Amino acid sequence: SFELKIMGLISEGKPLPWEQAKKYAEHIRNHGINQFLSIYNKTKNRDKNYLLWGDEIEYMVIAYDDESKNAKLSLRTYDILHKLQKEVEETLRNGEIAEVSWHPEYATFVIEGVSLTCLLQVEQNMKLRRATASKYLNQNESIITLSSFPRFGCSDQFLEPHHEPFGPKLKSAFMPDEVLNPHIKYQTLNEGLRCRRGTDVTINIPIFNDKKNQNLFPECEKALPDHIYMDSIAFGGGCCCLQVTIQACNIREARKLYDQLAVLGPIMPLKNDRFVINKSRFDTIAYYISLDKTLKSEYNGSNSVYDRNIYNKLIDNGVDEILARHVAYLFIRDPLFVFEESLYQDDESSSNHFENIQSTNWQSVRFKPPPLNSNIGWRIEFRCMEVQITDFENAAFVIFMILLTRIILSYDLNFYIPISKVDENMATAYKRDALNTEKFWFRKNIFANFDGVEDEFEKMTINEIMNGKGNEFPGLINIIFQYFESMNIDIETRNHLGKYLEFIGMRASGKIQTAATWIRNFVRSHPNYKQDSIVSQEINYDLIKMVEETPELLSEFKIQ
Amino acid sequence: MSSPEFSNVNTVIVYTGNVMKQANINTFKDEASFFIFQLKLASCLENSLKNVNSSYNIDQTRGILEVPSPYDLSYKLKDRDDFEITVKLFYLPSSSNSDDNPSTLPPSYISQSLHHLFCLLGITYVDSFIVYFNGLLFDDQDQDDSNLVMDDFESLVEVWKELESQYRNDRIKKLGVSEFTKNRFERFLDVVEIPPKIDQINFKSCDLPNRMINYAKEHDIELLTHKDPANILPSATFQKILKDTKFPFTSKLLPRWVLKYSVLVKCREVVANKG
């Protein structure tokens, strides 16, 4: 199923119910820190790791009922996933390389990037993922990448097979419990999140007001007028995203990239209707962590939330103050699920408890230490992007992020703005059509040789940030083109990469519309639409069919 | 700065320093503009020459004055194997030092430029050496080869022989040319011993030069791209910079060659140094 994104750790065994799990919070935190220290001390001097990257895409499976013109979300995802995983196991048993791996939320691949030409394999592999998954679909099913399913939680049938809401777990007026991934871990996670908060989740998102207004949720007291009301964490978790993980050459470089990419977080396209809880797990980073001189203390602001005991323990064990604060901040969270079987671990040879806390912090960028017993180095995970409808678009965004890290390192770029401004940008980014109508805080001079302290940042549009602003700002895409001139790239690769960047540039300038805009226009011009902000079953059916055939938004970018 | 010190100087080498660390808004303007490109190169040279009063090296016996960049501290590369170094030598319009024969291309520029680069970076070889002969323009259809007349051609071959010698001495791992069309290649391959493994062509996003692409694939030639203008440093521009920075013997100096180098970190695709 397309449910709650839990990265990393997949343990077997039975998780403890929340009431019992709570008692072990301290235990897990303590051992998690020990495990972090163990990894840190073993790998802090690791150097010269190659550029490697991986991306993760989340898919939806649609089941069509052509007779009644209904496109529903299929709950067969778990079965399909199981078959895909079996296929991978078979491949590995035959001694072959598995190019794709499948997880409950996402399909991923990792490629050894040793030249820019390897970037061209990103799209190929994405197509391979789609084709592979398609093998296990039924006749009436298809697989799509859409950031969220339009009729998720609607009152009639949106799930295949159909289930009634108001189940004991989610207790949602809209969402049956069956949307939760059957894997026991996800069920417990949901329970943990609900119990921890103490109250039910209340989400109100402003509705797109069309000609006829109406009160859509008359029975729900928590629903605000002119808002779409949602009452379960399942709604947020049900959004599909695109993530990129990049390996740095050493810890210093990873810390630098973590900071720089955190600023870029709000600038890249976000999930449509993700809810915002101030500085919760699902948010921008809390602290910058680089050791560069360019990180001035005022950028981190006056935020001082972190676990003091853990901080001191890290300092005592050789971690520098900046990194200690970052880890101590992550560890203010309680673990959300606890497995009885794996409570007692050898901290020198297990990272389970550390990963437990690390993976339940859903920040926009994640700083990932090397896994145990592996040559993999320090990595950054960039988690902010919406999945796009076509693989060309998804590949373009992945490639852009990787190239962005190359220019950050090659030109020593400095994107620092105060974290409070990054938070403001994140809030701005949620506004409808923010891409075309809003301005974002951005550093004015991003080059290494700048000495000034006045007016370091100003508001720019996404177009200006990406494509440049006259004589004042070069535009990230132009810097990437200039970087190509210093590399030895063959002409065909150069041409192909150029197309991806051209696309990103046109998306940034609004010349190519976003999926959200396209969907809005599609709905509003559908003959069945009643000017009442409601996407009916039939409109949804036609919309999903169109998405599947991949709309001709990108015809000019077809590469032979 | 006393004049007698410079009385024997007949050669001046100017270093731009690492341009990656000197980037500013001007660096990223549209390369198609002739003047903008010169601005970038010129501004780096200018930075170096402005400081000539405080830092320069002079080799009295050979009469060479070196003007280093103020941005550089120590360039010497450690762990040479981690890096891939590519250089491109531009023979400028005023490259000929012979009054009789203005179109000769002195092969000596190769060893001269390499020598200075080796000293700068503390290296003993480069991975790729690409040579650009002034005036050559790429045309995939090979309609016009008028600027490659017989005299010029022999001069190219002489330069190439010097490159082959450097190659045999392990100072260059791979040889390349720039703006060579299929016809030029065929003509060239007839007379040289070690064939070019690289051809660097000016990148235009509209048309791919399919004729050349196919030819390159058949002959195992890497077809790379660049966006350098045809004349990377006109004499007039150079002399203006000298005048603006109050450099002593302006009128006598003509730019002969430009060596562009790139130091890339292998397997990380990061540009460590470029000048």
PDB file of N, CA and C in Angstrom, chain A residues 205-255:
ATOM      1  N   ILE A 205      -7.593  22.095   5.040  1.00  0.00           N
ATOM      2  CA  ILE A 205      -6.851  22.721   3.938  1.00  0.00           C
ATOM      3  C   ILE A 205      -7.810  23.638   3.186  1.00  0.00           C
ATOM      4  N   PRO A 206      -7.416  24.869   2.911  1.00  0.00           N
ATOM      5  CA  PRO A 206      -8.321  25.776   2.207  1.00  0.00           C
ATOM      6  C   PRO A 206      -8.778  25.181   0.885  1.00  0.00           C
ATOM      7  N   ILE A 207     -10.066  25.325   0.622  1.00  0.00           N
ATOM      8  CA  ILE A 207     -10.614  24.718  -0.583  1.00  0.00           C
ATOM      9  C   ILE A 207     -10.419  25.686  -1.742  1.00  0.00           C
ATOM     10  N   PHE A 208     -10.353  25.141  -2.942  1.00  0.00           N
ATOM     11  CA  PHE A 208     -10.317  25.975  -4.136  1.00  0.00           C
ATOM     12  C   PHE A 208     -11.737  26.474  -4.364  1.00  0.00           C
ATOM     13  N   ASN A 209     -11.941  27.741  -4.098  1.00  0.00           N
ATOM     14  CA  ASN A 209     -13.298  28.258  -4.195  1.00  0.00           C
ATOM     15  C   ASN A 209     -13.688  28.543  -5.621  1.00  0.00           C
ATOM     16  N   ASP A 210     -14.669  27.829  -6.081  1.00  0.00           N
ATOM     17  CA  ASP A 210     -15.166  28.066  -7.430  1.00  0.00           C
ATOM     18  C   ASP A 210     -16.498  28.792  -7.315  1.00  0.00           C
ATOM     19  N   LYS A 211     -17.254  28.784  -8.357  1.00  0.00           N
ATOM     20  CA  LYS A 211     -18.438  29.651  -8.367  1.00  0.00           C
ATOM     21  C   LYS A 211     -19.470  29.335  -7.294  1.00  0.00           C
ATOM     22  N   LYS A 212     -19.678  28.067  -7.018  1.00  0.00           N
ATOM     23  CA  LYS A 212     -20.686  27.740  -5.995  1.00  0.00           C
ATOM     24  C   LYS A 212     -19.999  27.315  -4.705  1.00  0.00           C
ATOM     25  N   ASN A 213     -20.230  28.050  -3.632  1.00  0.00           N
ATOM     26  CA  ASN A 213     -19.663  27.643  -2.342  1.00  0.00           C
ATOM     27  C   ASN A 213     -20.648  26.782  -1.587  1.00  0.00           C
ATOM     28  N   GLN A 214     -20.155  25.922  -0.780  1.00  0.00           N
ATOM     29  CA  GLN A 214     -21.058  25.182   0.093  1.00  0.00           C
ATOM     30  C   GLN A 214     -20.296  24.669   1.292  1.00  0.00           C
ATOM     31  N   ASN A 215     -21.015  24.349   2.317  1.00  0.00           N
ATOM     32  CA  ASN A 215     -20.411  23.758   3.497  1.00  0.00           C
ATOM     33  C   ASN A 215     -20.387  22.244   3.300  1.00  0.00           C
ATOM     34  N   LEU A 216     -19.200  21.729   3.156  1.00  0.00           N
ATOM     35  CA  LEU A 216     -19.080  20.333   2.748  1.00  0.00           C
ATOM     36  C   LEU A 216     -19.155  19.338   3.884  1.00  0.00           C
ATOM     37  N   PHE A 217     -18.843  19.775   5.077  1.00  0.00           N
ATOM     38  CA  PHE A 217     -18.776  18.825   6.202  1.00  0.00           C
ATOM     39  C   PHE A 217     -19.667  19.289   7.352  1.00  0.00           C
ATOM     40  N   PRO A 218     -20.968  19.330   7.104  1.00  0.00           N
ATOM     41  CA  PRO A 218     -21.862  19.899   8.113  1.00  0.00           C
ATOM     42  C   PRO A 218     -21.841  19.168   9.450  1.00  0.00           C
ATOM     43  N   GLU A 219     -21.538  17.867   9.466  1.00  0.00           N
ATOM     44  CA  GLU A 219     -21.597  17.137  10.744  1.00  0.00           C
ATOM     45  C   GLU A 219     -20.292  17.209  11.522  1.00  0.00           C
ATOM     46  N   CYS A 220     -19.216  17.677  10.902  1.00  0.00           N
ATOM     47  CA  CYS A 220     -17.933  17.616  11.595  1.00  0.00           C
ATOM     48  C   CYS A 220     -17.634  18.932  12.282  1.00  0.00           C
ATOM     49  N   GLU A 221     -17.572  18.905  13.603  1.00  0.00           N
ATOM     50  CA  GLU A 221     -17.393  20.156  14.318  1.00  0.00           C
ATOM     51  C   GLU A 221     -16.008  20.739  14.120  1.00  0.00           C
ATOM     52  N   LYS A 222     -15.040  19.890  13.804  1.00  0.00           N
ATOM     53  CA  LYS A 222     -13.685  20.419  13.658  1.00  0.00           C
ATOM     54  C   LYS A 222     -13.420  20.966  12.260  1.00  0.00           C
ATOM     55  N   ALA A 223     -14.408  20.809  11.375  1.00  0.00           N
ATOM     56  CA  ALA A 223     -14.185  21.277  10.009  1.00  0.00           C
ATOM     57  C   ALA A 223     -14.377  22.770   9.938  1.00  0.00           C
ATOM     58  N   LEU A 224     -13.451  23.468   9.327  1.00  0.00           N
ATOM     59  CA  LEU A 224     -13.592  24.907   9.143  1.00  0.00           C
ATOM     60  C   LEU A 224     -14.393  25.164   7.874  1.00  0.00           C
ATOM     61  N   PRO A 225     -15.161  26.241   7.843  1.00  0.00           N
ATOM     62  CA  PRO A 225     -15.870  26.555   6.609  1.00  0.00           C
ATOM     63  C   PRO A 225     -14.888  26.839   5.490  1.00  0.00           C
ATOM     64  N   ASP A 226     -15.263  26.515   4.275  1.00  0.00           N
ATOM     65  CA  ASP A 226     -14.406  26.725   3.101  1.00  0.00           C
ATOM     66  C   ASP A 226     -13.087  25.977   3.193  1.00  0.00           C
ATOM     67  N   HIS A 227     -13.079  24.904   3.932  1.00  0.00           N
ATOM     68  CA  HIS A 227     -11.877  24.081   4.014  1.00  0.00           C
ATOM     69  C   HIS A 227     -12.233  22.628   3.757  1.00  0.00           C
ATOM     70  N   ILE A 228     -11.252  21.895   3.317  1.00  0.00           N
ATOM     71  CA  ILE A 228     -11.402  20.449   3.202  1.00  0.00           C
ATOM     72  C   ILE A 228     -10.904  19.872   4.513  1.00  0.00           C
ATOM     73  N   TYR A 229     -11.730  19.089   5.135  1.00  0.00           N
ATOM     74  CA  TYR A 229     -11.398  18.584   6.455  1.00  0.00           C
ATOM     75  C   TYR A 229     -10.926  17.131   6.370  1.00  0.00           C
ATOM     76  N   MET A 230      -9.817  16.850   7.048  1.00  0.00           N
ATOM     77  CA  MET A 230      -9.308  15.474   7.096  1.00  0.00           C
ATOM     78  C   MET A 230      -9.010  15.119   8.535  1.00  0.00           C
ATOM     79  N   ASP A 231      -9.210  13.871   8.879  1.00  0.00           N
ATOM     80  CA  ASP A 231      -9.116  13.536  10.298  1.00  0.00           C
ATOM     81  C   ASP A 231      -8.163  12.404  10.594  1.00  0.00           C
ATOM     82  N   SER A 232      -7.243  12.162   9.709  1.00  0.00           N
ATOM     83  CA  SER A 232      -6.360  11.043   9.991  1.00  0.00           C
ATOM     84  C   SER A 232      -4.981  11.282   9.406  1.00  0.00           C
ATOM     85  N   ILE A 233      -4.024  10.713  10.106  1.00  0.00           N
ATOM     86  CA  ILE A 233      -2.645  10.819   9.619  1.00  0.00           C
ATOM     87  C   ILE A 233      -2.499  10.093   8.299  1.00  0.00           C
ATOM     88  N   ALA A 234      -3.434   9.204   8.011  1.00  0.00           N
ATOM     89  CA  ALA A 234      -3.354   8.443   6.762  1.00  0.00           C
ATOM     90  C   ALA A 234      -3.414   9.367   5.555  1.00  0.00           C
ATOM     91  N   PHE A 235      -4.052  10.502   5.726  1.00  0.00           N
ATOM     92  CA  PHE A 235      -4.156  11.433   4.605  1.00  0.00           C
ATOM     93  C   PHE A 235      -2.786  11.967   4.204  1.00  0.00           C
ATOM     94  N   GLY A 236      -2.000  12.361   5.209  1.00  0.00           N
ATOM     95  CA  GLY A 236      -0.681  12.910   4.885  1.00  0.00           C
ATOM     96  C   GLY A 236       0.239  11.845   4.368  1.00  0.00           C
ATOM     97  N   GLY A 237       0.178  10.708   5.051  1.00  0.00           N
ATOM     98  CA  GLY A 237       1.048   9.626   4.625  1.00  0.00           C
ATOM     99  C   GLY A 237       0.703   9.132   3.245  1.00  0.00           C
ATOM    100  N   GLY A 238      -0.503   9.389   2.784  1.00  0.00           N
ATOM    101  CA  GLY A 238      -0.921   8.877   1.484  1.00  0.00           C
ATOM    102  C   GLY A 238      -0.416   9.666   0.305  1.00  0.00           C
ATOM    103  N   CYS A 239       0.487  10.572   0.518  1.00  0.00           N
ATOM    104  CA  CYS A 239       1.020  11.349  -0.600  1.00  0.00           C
ATOM    105  C   CYS A 239       2.282  10.696  -1.117  1.00  0.00           C
ATOM    106  N   CYS A 240       2.460  10.768  -2.418  1.00  0.00           N
ATOM    107  CA  CYS A 240       3.609  10.089  -3.016  1.00  0.00           C
ATOM    108  C   CYS A 240       4.734  11.067  -3.287  1.00  0.00           C
ATOM    109  N   CYS A 241       5.924  10.661  -2.940  1.00  0.00           N
ATOM    110  CA  CYS A 241       6.996  11.588  -3.212  1.00  0.00           C
ATOM    111  C   CYS A 241       8.186  10.957  -3.907  1.00  0.00           C
ATOM    112  N   LEU A 242       9.107  11.831  -4.225  1.00  0.00           N
ATOM    113  CA  LEU A 242      10.316  11.480  -4.947  1.00  0.00           C
ATOM    114  C   LEU A 242      11.483  11.870  -4.061  1.00  0.00           C
ATOM    115  N   GLN A 243      12.359  10.941  -3.781  1.00  0.00           N
ATOM    116  CA  GLN A 243      13.484  11.267  -2.907  1.00  0.00           C
ATOM    117  C   GLN A 243      14.799  10.913  -3.558  1.00  0.00           C
ATOM    118  N   VAL A 244      15.821  11.688  -3.210  1.00  0.00           N
ATOM    119  CA  VAL A 244      17.158  11.415  -3.734  1.00  0.00           C
ATOM    120  C   VAL A 244      18.124  11.284  -2.571  1.00  0.00           C
ATOM    121  N   THR A 245      18.984  10.301  -2.639  1.00  0.00           N
ATOM    122  CA  THR A 245      20.039  10.141  -1.640  1.00  0.00           C
ATOM    123  C   THR A 245      21.375  10.249  -2.344  1.00  0.00           C
ATOM    124  N   ILE A 246      22.265  11.072  -1.792  1.00  0.00           N
ATOM    125  CA  ILE A 246      23.559  11.298  -2.437  1.00  0.00           C
ATOM    126  C   ILE A 246      24.668  11.001  -1.438  1.00  0.00           C
ATOM    127  N   GLN A 247      25.662  10.267  -1.884  1.00  0.00           N
ATOM    128  CA  GLN A 247      26.790   9.964  -0.998  1.00  0.00           C
ATOM    129  C   GLN A 247      27.841  11.062  -1.113  1.00  0.00           C
ATOM    130  N   ALA A 248      28.337  11.502   0.038  1.00  0.00           N
ATOM    131  CA  ALA A 248      29.398  12.508   0.064  1.00  0.00           C
ATOM    132  C   ALA A 248      30.744  11.809   0.195  1.00  0.00           C
ATOM    133  N   CYS A 249      31.816  12.552  -0.071  1.00  0.00           N
ATOM    134  CA  CYS A 249      33.124  11.873  -0.017  1.00  0.00           C
ATOM    135  C   CYS A 249      33.587  11.656   1.411  1.00  0.00           C
ATOM    136  N   ASN A 250      33.126  12.512   2.322  1.00  0.00           N
ATOM    137  CA  ASN A 250      33.481  12.337   3.732  1.00  0.00           C
ATOM    138  C   ASN A 250      32.450  13.066   4.578  1.00  0.00           C
ATOM    139  N   ILE A 251      32.600  13.014   5.873  1.00  0.00           N
ATOM    140  CA  ILE A 251      31.561  13.569   6.744  1.00  0.00           C
ATOM    141  C   ILE A 251      31.474  15.088   6.616  1.00  0.00           C
ATOM    142  N   ARG A 252      32.593  15.717   6.365  1.00  0.00           N
ATOM    143  CA  ARG A 252      32.604  17.167   6.268  1.00  0.00           C
ATOM    144  C   ARG A 252      31.775  17.636   5.077  1.00  0.00           C
ATOM    145  N   GLU A 253      31.979  16.939   3.964  1.00  0.00           N
ATOM    146  CA  GLU A 253      31.227  17.275   2.764  1.00  0.00           C
ATOM    147  C   GLU A 253      29.744  16.984   2.964  1.00  0.00           C
ATOM    148  N   ALA A 254      29.431  15.894   3.668  1.00  0.00           N
ATOM    149  CA  ALA A 254      28.028  15.547   3.922  1.00  0.00           C
ATOM    150  C   ALA A 254      27.357  16.636   4.757  1.00  0.00           C
ATOM    151  N   ARG A 255      28.068  17.161   5.723  1.00  0.00           N
ATOM    152  CA  ARG A 255      27.493  18.200   6.580  1.00  0.00           C
ATOM    153  C   ARG A 255      27.263  19.474   5.785  1.00  0.00           C
TER     154      ARG A 255
END
